[in-house]
Amino acid sequence: MRWRILCGICFGIVGPCQFKICQILALIAFICIETIMECSPCEGLYFFEFVSCSAFVVTGVLLILFSLNLHMRIPQINWNLTDLVNTGLSTFFFFIASIVLAALNHKAGAEIAAVIFGFLATAVYAVNTFLAVQKWRVSIHQQSANDYIRARTESRDVDGRPEIQRLDT
C-alpha cells in the first residue's frame, strides 16, 4: 500500500511508476550486456540484448502514452489489454533470456550483473502482469455492465408491441 501511495505521489497515477521501474531495470540490464567486450558463444548474449532493448523501448513508449494521457485520445485500442500483453511478453522473454545468459555465463562481472538485473526485471514485469490482469478483468466487467445498461435503455426506446399497432391501422 505504501508503494502505491509513493508512486501516486511521484507520478500522479500508479501505472507510470510501474512502467518506470520496469524501464529502469531493462535499461540497466541492457547497459550491463553492452559492456561485454568479447564472447565465445554470443547467441545468448545477443538474445538478452534484443529482449532488454525491446522491453526498454516498448515500455518507454507506453510510459509516455500513459503519462501524457495520450491513450485517452485513441479509445479504439484496448489499453488494458495492450498493457497486459506487453508485461506478459516482457516477463516471459526476460525470464528465458536470463536463463539462457545464466547458462552460457563466462563468470564475467558484466554478465553476472546482467543476469541479476534480468531476473529482477522478470520479477517486476511479473508483478506488473498480475496487476494488469486484475485491471483487465475489472475493465471487462465494467464493459459488460455498460453494455447491459445500454441494451436495456435501447430496448425501452423501441415501441413495446409494434404488431398491435399495425393491426390498429
PDB file of C-alpha atoms in Angstrom, residues 12-169:
ATOM      1  CA  GLY A  12       0.146  11.277 -10.118  1.00  0.00           C
ATOM      2  CA  ILE A  13      -1.106   7.796 -11.004  1.00  0.00           C
ATOM      3  CA  VAL A  14       0.125   4.303 -10.274  1.00  0.00           C
ATOM      4  CA  GLY A  15       0.614   3.000 -13.833  1.00  0.00           C
ATOM      5  CA  PRO A  16       3.554   5.159 -14.947  1.00  0.00           C
ATOM      6  CA  CYS A  17       5.501   4.343 -11.786  1.00  0.00           C
ATOM      7  CA  GLN A  18       5.311   0.645 -12.535  1.00  0.00           C
ATOM      8  CA  PHE A  19       6.382   1.304 -16.105  1.00  0.00           C
ATOM      9  CA  LYS A  20       9.254   3.463 -14.871  1.00  0.00           C
ATOM     10  CA  ILE A  21      10.632   0.716 -12.608  1.00  0.00           C
ATOM     11  CA  CYS A  22      10.416  -1.837 -15.438  1.00  0.00           C
ATOM     12  CA  GLN A  23      12.044   0.570 -17.843  1.00  0.00           C
ATOM     13  CA  ILE A  24      14.919   1.367 -15.456  1.00  0.00           C
ATOM     14  CA  LEU A  25      15.655  -2.324 -14.840  1.00  0.00           C
ATOM     15  CA  ALA A  26      15.513  -3.093 -18.570  1.00  0.00           C
ATOM     16  CA  LEU A  27      17.892  -0.194 -19.247  1.00  0.00           C
ATOM     17  CA  ILE A  28      20.361  -1.322 -16.581  1.00  0.00           C
ATOM     18  CA  ALA A  29      20.274  -4.883 -17.931  1.00  0.00           C
ATOM     19  CA  PHE A  30      20.864  -3.530 -21.449  1.00  0.00           C
ATOM     20  CA  ILE A  31      23.795  -1.370 -20.288  1.00  0.00           C
ATOM     21  CA  CYS A  32      25.349  -4.334 -18.460  1.00  0.00           C
ATOM     22  CA  ILE A  33      25.137  -6.523 -21.536  1.00  0.00           C
ATOM     23  CA  GLU A  34      26.578  -3.779 -23.752  1.00  0.00           C
ATOM     24  CA  THR A  35      29.735  -3.521 -21.629  1.00  0.00           C
ATOM     25  CA  ILE A  36      30.786  -7.075 -22.524  1.00  0.00           C
ATOM     26  CA  MET A  37      33.655  -6.833 -24.985  1.00  0.00           C
ATOM     27  CA  GLU A  38      34.063 -10.437 -26.092  1.00  0.00           C
ATOM     28  CA  CYS A  39      32.079 -13.621 -26.032  1.00  0.00           C
ATOM     29  CA  SER A  40      32.605 -17.112 -27.313  1.00  0.00           C
ATOM     30  CA  PRO A  41      29.054 -18.346 -27.951  1.00  0.00           C
ATOM     31  CA  CYS A  42      27.374 -14.959 -28.474  1.00  0.00           C
ATOM     32  CA  GLU A  43      23.817 -16.099 -29.252  1.00  0.00           C
ATOM     33  CA  GLY A  44      22.626 -15.910 -25.637  1.00  0.00           C
ATOM     34  CA  LEU A  45      24.173 -12.502 -25.250  1.00  0.00           C
ATOM     35  CA  TYR A  46      22.534 -11.238 -28.443  1.00  0.00           C
ATOM     36  CA  PHE A  47      19.158 -12.627 -27.392  1.00  0.00           C
ATOM     37  CA  PHE A  48      19.402 -10.961 -23.979  1.00  0.00           C
ATOM     38  CA  GLU A  49      20.452  -7.715 -25.662  1.00  0.00           C
ATOM     39  CA  PHE A  50      17.448  -7.850 -28.004  1.00  0.00           C
ATOM     40  CA  VAL A  51      14.993  -8.616 -25.191  1.00  0.00           C
ATOM     41  CA  SER A  52      16.267  -5.913 -22.857  1.00  0.00           C
ATOM     42  CA  CYS A  53      16.382  -3.270 -25.596  1.00  0.00           C
ATOM     43  CA  SER A  54      12.923  -4.181 -26.909  1.00  0.00           C
ATOM     44  CA  ALA A  55      11.392  -4.155 -23.444  1.00  0.00           C
ATOM     45  CA  PHE A  56      13.008  -0.792 -22.731  1.00  0.00           C
ATOM     46  CA  VAL A  57      11.688   0.790 -25.930  1.00  0.00           C
ATOM     47  CA  VAL A  58       8.139  -0.623 -25.812  1.00  0.00           C
ATOM     48  CA  THR A  59       7.727   0.109 -22.110  1.00  0.00           C
ATOM     49  CA  GLY A  60       9.109   3.609 -22.696  1.00  0.00           C
ATOM     50  CA  VAL A  61       6.556   4.288 -25.423  1.00  0.00           C
ATOM     51  CA  LEU A  62       3.727   3.073 -23.185  1.00  0.00           C
ATOM     52  CA  LEU A  63       5.099   5.155 -20.311  1.00  0.00           C
ATOM     53  CA  ILE A  64       4.942   8.279 -22.478  1.00  0.00           C
ATOM     54  CA  LEU A  65       1.449   7.441 -23.732  1.00  0.00           C
ATOM     55  CA  PHE A  66       0.076   6.887 -20.242  1.00  0.00           C
ATOM     56  CA  SER A  67       1.955   9.761 -18.592  1.00  0.00           C
ATOM     57  CA  LEU A  68       0.743  12.328 -21.117  1.00  0.00           C
ATOM     58  CA  ASN A  69      -2.781  10.813 -21.249  1.00  0.00           C
ATOM     59  CA  LEU A  70      -2.392  10.287 -24.986  1.00  0.00           C
ATOM     60  CA  HIS A  71      -4.088   6.912 -24.619  1.00  0.00           C
ATOM     61  CA  MET A  72      -7.359   8.747 -23.933  1.00  0.00           C
ATOM     62  CA  ARG A  73      -7.272  10.162 -27.466  1.00  0.00           C
ATOM     63  CA  ILE A  74      -7.296   6.682 -29.023  1.00  0.00           C
ATOM     64  CA  PRO A  75     -10.255   4.884 -27.418  1.00  0.00           C
ATOM     65  CA  GLN A  76     -10.376   2.232 -30.167  1.00  0.00           C
ATOM     66  CA  ILE A  77      -7.397   0.442 -28.616  1.00  0.00           C
ATOM     67  CA  ASN A  78      -7.961  -1.624 -25.510  1.00  0.00           C
ATOM     68  CA  TRP A  79      -5.101  -0.153 -23.462  1.00  0.00           C
ATOM     69  CA  ASN A  80      -5.588  -2.523 -20.537  1.00  0.00           C
ATOM     70  CA  LEU A  81      -5.104  -5.468 -22.887  1.00  0.00           C
ATOM     71  CA  THR A  82      -2.120  -3.741 -24.518  1.00  0.00           C
ATOM     72  CA  ASP A  83      -0.524  -3.302 -21.098  1.00  0.00           C
ATOM     73  CA  LEU A  84      -1.250  -6.941 -20.258  1.00  0.00           C
ATOM     74  CA  VAL A  85       0.307  -8.221 -23.492  1.00  0.00           C
ATOM     75  CA  ASN A  86       3.393  -6.022 -23.077  1.00  0.00           C
ATOM     76  CA  THR A  87       4.053  -7.037 -19.481  1.00  0.00           C
ATOM     77  CA  GLY A  88       3.250 -10.697 -20.116  1.00  0.00           C
ATOM     78  CA  LEU A  89       5.558 -10.993 -23.113  1.00  0.00           C
ATOM     79  CA  SER A  90       8.298  -8.999 -21.396  1.00  0.00           C
ATOM     80  CA  THR A  91       8.079 -11.274 -18.350  1.00  0.00           C
ATOM     81  CA  PHE A  92       8.308 -14.398 -20.472  1.00  0.00           C
ATOM     82  CA  PHE A  93      11.160 -13.233 -22.698  1.00  0.00           C
ATOM     83  CA  PHE A  94      13.176 -11.667 -19.865  1.00  0.00           C
ATOM     84  CA  PHE A  95      12.883 -14.946 -17.957  1.00  0.00           C
ATOM     85  CA  ILE A  96      14.014 -17.029 -20.937  1.00  0.00           C
ATOM     86  CA  ALA A  97      16.827 -14.602 -21.842  1.00  0.00           C
ATOM     87  CA  SER A  98      18.069 -14.523 -18.235  1.00  0.00           C
ATOM     88  CA  ILE A  99      18.128 -18.314 -18.021  1.00  0.00           C
ATOM     89  CA  VAL A 100      19.973 -18.600 -21.336  1.00  0.00           C
ATOM     90  CA  LEU A 101      22.521 -15.949 -20.337  1.00  0.00           C
ATOM     91  CA  ALA A 102      22.997 -17.570 -16.926  1.00  0.00           C
ATOM     92  CA  ALA A 103      23.607 -20.953 -18.575  1.00  0.00           C
ATOM     93  CA  LEU A 104      26.139 -19.518 -21.019  1.00  0.00           C
ATOM     94  CA  ASN A 105      27.728 -17.238 -18.430  1.00  0.00           C
ATOM     95  CA  HIS A 106      31.515 -16.884 -18.546  1.00  0.00           C
ATOM     96  CA  LYS A 107      31.717 -15.569 -14.986  1.00  0.00           C
ATOM     97  CA  ALA A 108      32.397 -12.032 -16.202  1.00  0.00           C
ATOM     98  CA  GLY A 109      31.165  -9.274 -13.909  1.00  0.00           C
ATOM     99  CA  ALA A 110      29.019  -7.625 -16.573  1.00  0.00           C
ATOM    100  CA  GLU A 111      27.346 -10.930 -17.459  1.00  0.00           C
ATOM    101  CA  ILE A 112      26.592 -11.680 -13.829  1.00  0.00           C
ATOM    102  CA  ALA A 113      25.158  -8.187 -13.336  1.00  0.00           C
ATOM    103  CA  ALA A 114      23.068  -8.541 -16.492  1.00  0.00           C
ATOM    104  CA  VAL A 115      21.667 -11.869 -15.292  1.00  0.00           C
ATOM    105  CA  ILE A 116      20.811 -10.384 -11.885  1.00  0.00           C
ATOM    106  CA  PHE A 117      19.090  -7.368 -13.420  1.00  0.00           C
ATOM    107  CA  GLY A 118      17.390  -9.649 -15.932  1.00  0.00           C
ATOM    108  CA  PHE A 119      15.828 -11.697 -13.151  1.00  0.00           C
ATOM    109  CA  LEU A 120      14.905  -8.507 -11.246  1.00  0.00           C
ATOM    110  CA  ALA A 121      13.235  -7.175 -14.394  1.00  0.00           C
ATOM    111  CA  THR A 122      11.441 -10.513 -14.750  1.00  0.00           C
ATOM    112  CA  ALA A 123      10.096 -10.223 -11.200  1.00  0.00           C
ATOM    113  CA  VAL A 124       8.930  -6.628 -11.657  1.00  0.00           C
ATOM    114  CA  TYR A 125       7.324  -7.407 -15.008  1.00  0.00           C
ATOM    115  CA  ALA A 126       5.610 -10.437 -13.402  1.00  0.00           C
ATOM    116  CA  VAL A 127       4.111  -8.219 -10.692  1.00  0.00           C
ATOM    117  CA  ASN A 128       3.066  -5.783 -13.405  1.00  0.00           C
ATOM    118  CA  THR A 129       1.469  -8.649 -15.335  1.00  0.00           C
ATOM    119  CA  PHE A 130      -0.511  -9.666 -12.255  1.00  0.00           C
ATOM    120  CA  LEU A 131      -1.733  -6.085 -11.781  1.00  0.00           C
ATOM    121  CA  ALA A 132      -2.535  -5.780 -15.498  1.00  0.00           C
ATOM    122  CA  VAL A 133      -4.633  -8.963 -15.349  1.00  0.00           C
ATOM    123  CA  GLN A 134      -6.596  -7.537 -12.434  1.00  0.00           C
ATOM    124  CA  LYS A 135      -7.131  -4.222 -14.225  1.00  0.00           C
ATOM    125  CA  TRP A 136      -8.157  -6.034 -17.415  1.00  0.00           C
ATOM    126  CA  ARG A 137     -10.704  -8.180 -15.548  1.00  0.00           C
ATOM    127  CA  VAL A 138     -12.223  -5.099 -13.928  1.00  0.00           C
ATOM    128  CA  SER A 139     -12.476  -3.353 -17.298  1.00  0.00           C
ATOM    129  CA  ILE A 140     -14.212  -6.394 -18.831  1.00  0.00           C
ATOM    130  CA  HIS A 141     -16.784  -6.457 -16.007  1.00  0.00           C
ATOM    131  CA  GLN A 142     -17.372  -2.711 -16.357  1.00  0.00           C
ATOM    132  CA  GLN A 143     -17.742  -3.028 -20.118  1.00  0.00           C
ATOM    133  CA  SER A 144     -20.254  -5.865 -19.815  1.00  0.00           C
ATOM    134  CA  ALA A 145     -22.232  -3.871 -17.238  1.00  0.00           C
ATOM    135  CA  ASN A 146     -22.211  -0.832 -19.529  1.00  0.00           C
ATOM    136  CA  ASP A 147     -23.341  -2.986 -22.462  1.00  0.00           C
ATOM    137  CA  TYR A 148     -26.209  -4.357 -20.367  1.00  0.00           C
ATOM    138  CA  ILE A 149     -27.319  -0.868 -19.333  1.00  0.00           C
ATOM    139  CA  ARG A 150     -27.095   0.383 -22.922  1.00  0.00           C
ATOM    140  CA  ALA A 151     -29.117  -2.599 -24.190  1.00  0.00           C
ATOM    141  CA  ARG A 152     -31.811  -2.026 -21.541  1.00  0.00           C
ATOM    142  CA  THR A 153     -32.017   1.649 -22.440  1.00  0.00           C
ATOM    143  CA  GLU A 154     -32.269   0.891 -26.165  1.00  0.00           C
ATOM    144  CA  SER A 155     -34.962  -1.733 -25.579  1.00  0.00           C
ATOM    145  CA  ARG A 156     -37.077   0.818 -23.698  1.00  0.00           C
ATOM    146  CA  ASP A 157     -36.846   3.241 -26.612  1.00  0.00           C
ATOM    147  CA  VAL A 158     -38.444   0.731 -29.016  1.00  0.00           C
ATOM    148  CA  ASP A 159     -42.211   0.579 -29.029  1.00  0.00           C
ATOM    149  CA  GLY A 160     -43.380  -2.198 -26.784  1.00  0.00           C
ATOM    150  CA  ARG A 161     -45.714  -4.034 -29.137  1.00  0.00           C
ATOM    151  CA  PRO A 162     -45.418  -2.892 -32.749  1.00  0.00           C
ATOM    152  CA  GLU A 163     -47.573  -5.762 -34.045  1.00  0.00           C
ATOM    153  CA  ILE A 164     -50.576  -4.431 -32.127  1.00  0.00           C
ATOM    154  CA  GLN A 165     -50.065  -1.001 -33.593  1.00  0.00           C
ATOM    155  CA  ARG A 166     -50.044  -2.451 -37.101  1.00  0.00           C
ATOM    156  CA  LEU A 167     -53.437  -4.064 -36.542  1.00  0.00           C
ATOM    157  CA  ASP A 168     -54.944  -0.767 -35.489  1.00  0.00           C
ATOM    158  CA  THR A 169     -54.162   0.904 -38.811  1.00  0.00           C
TER     159      THR A 169
END
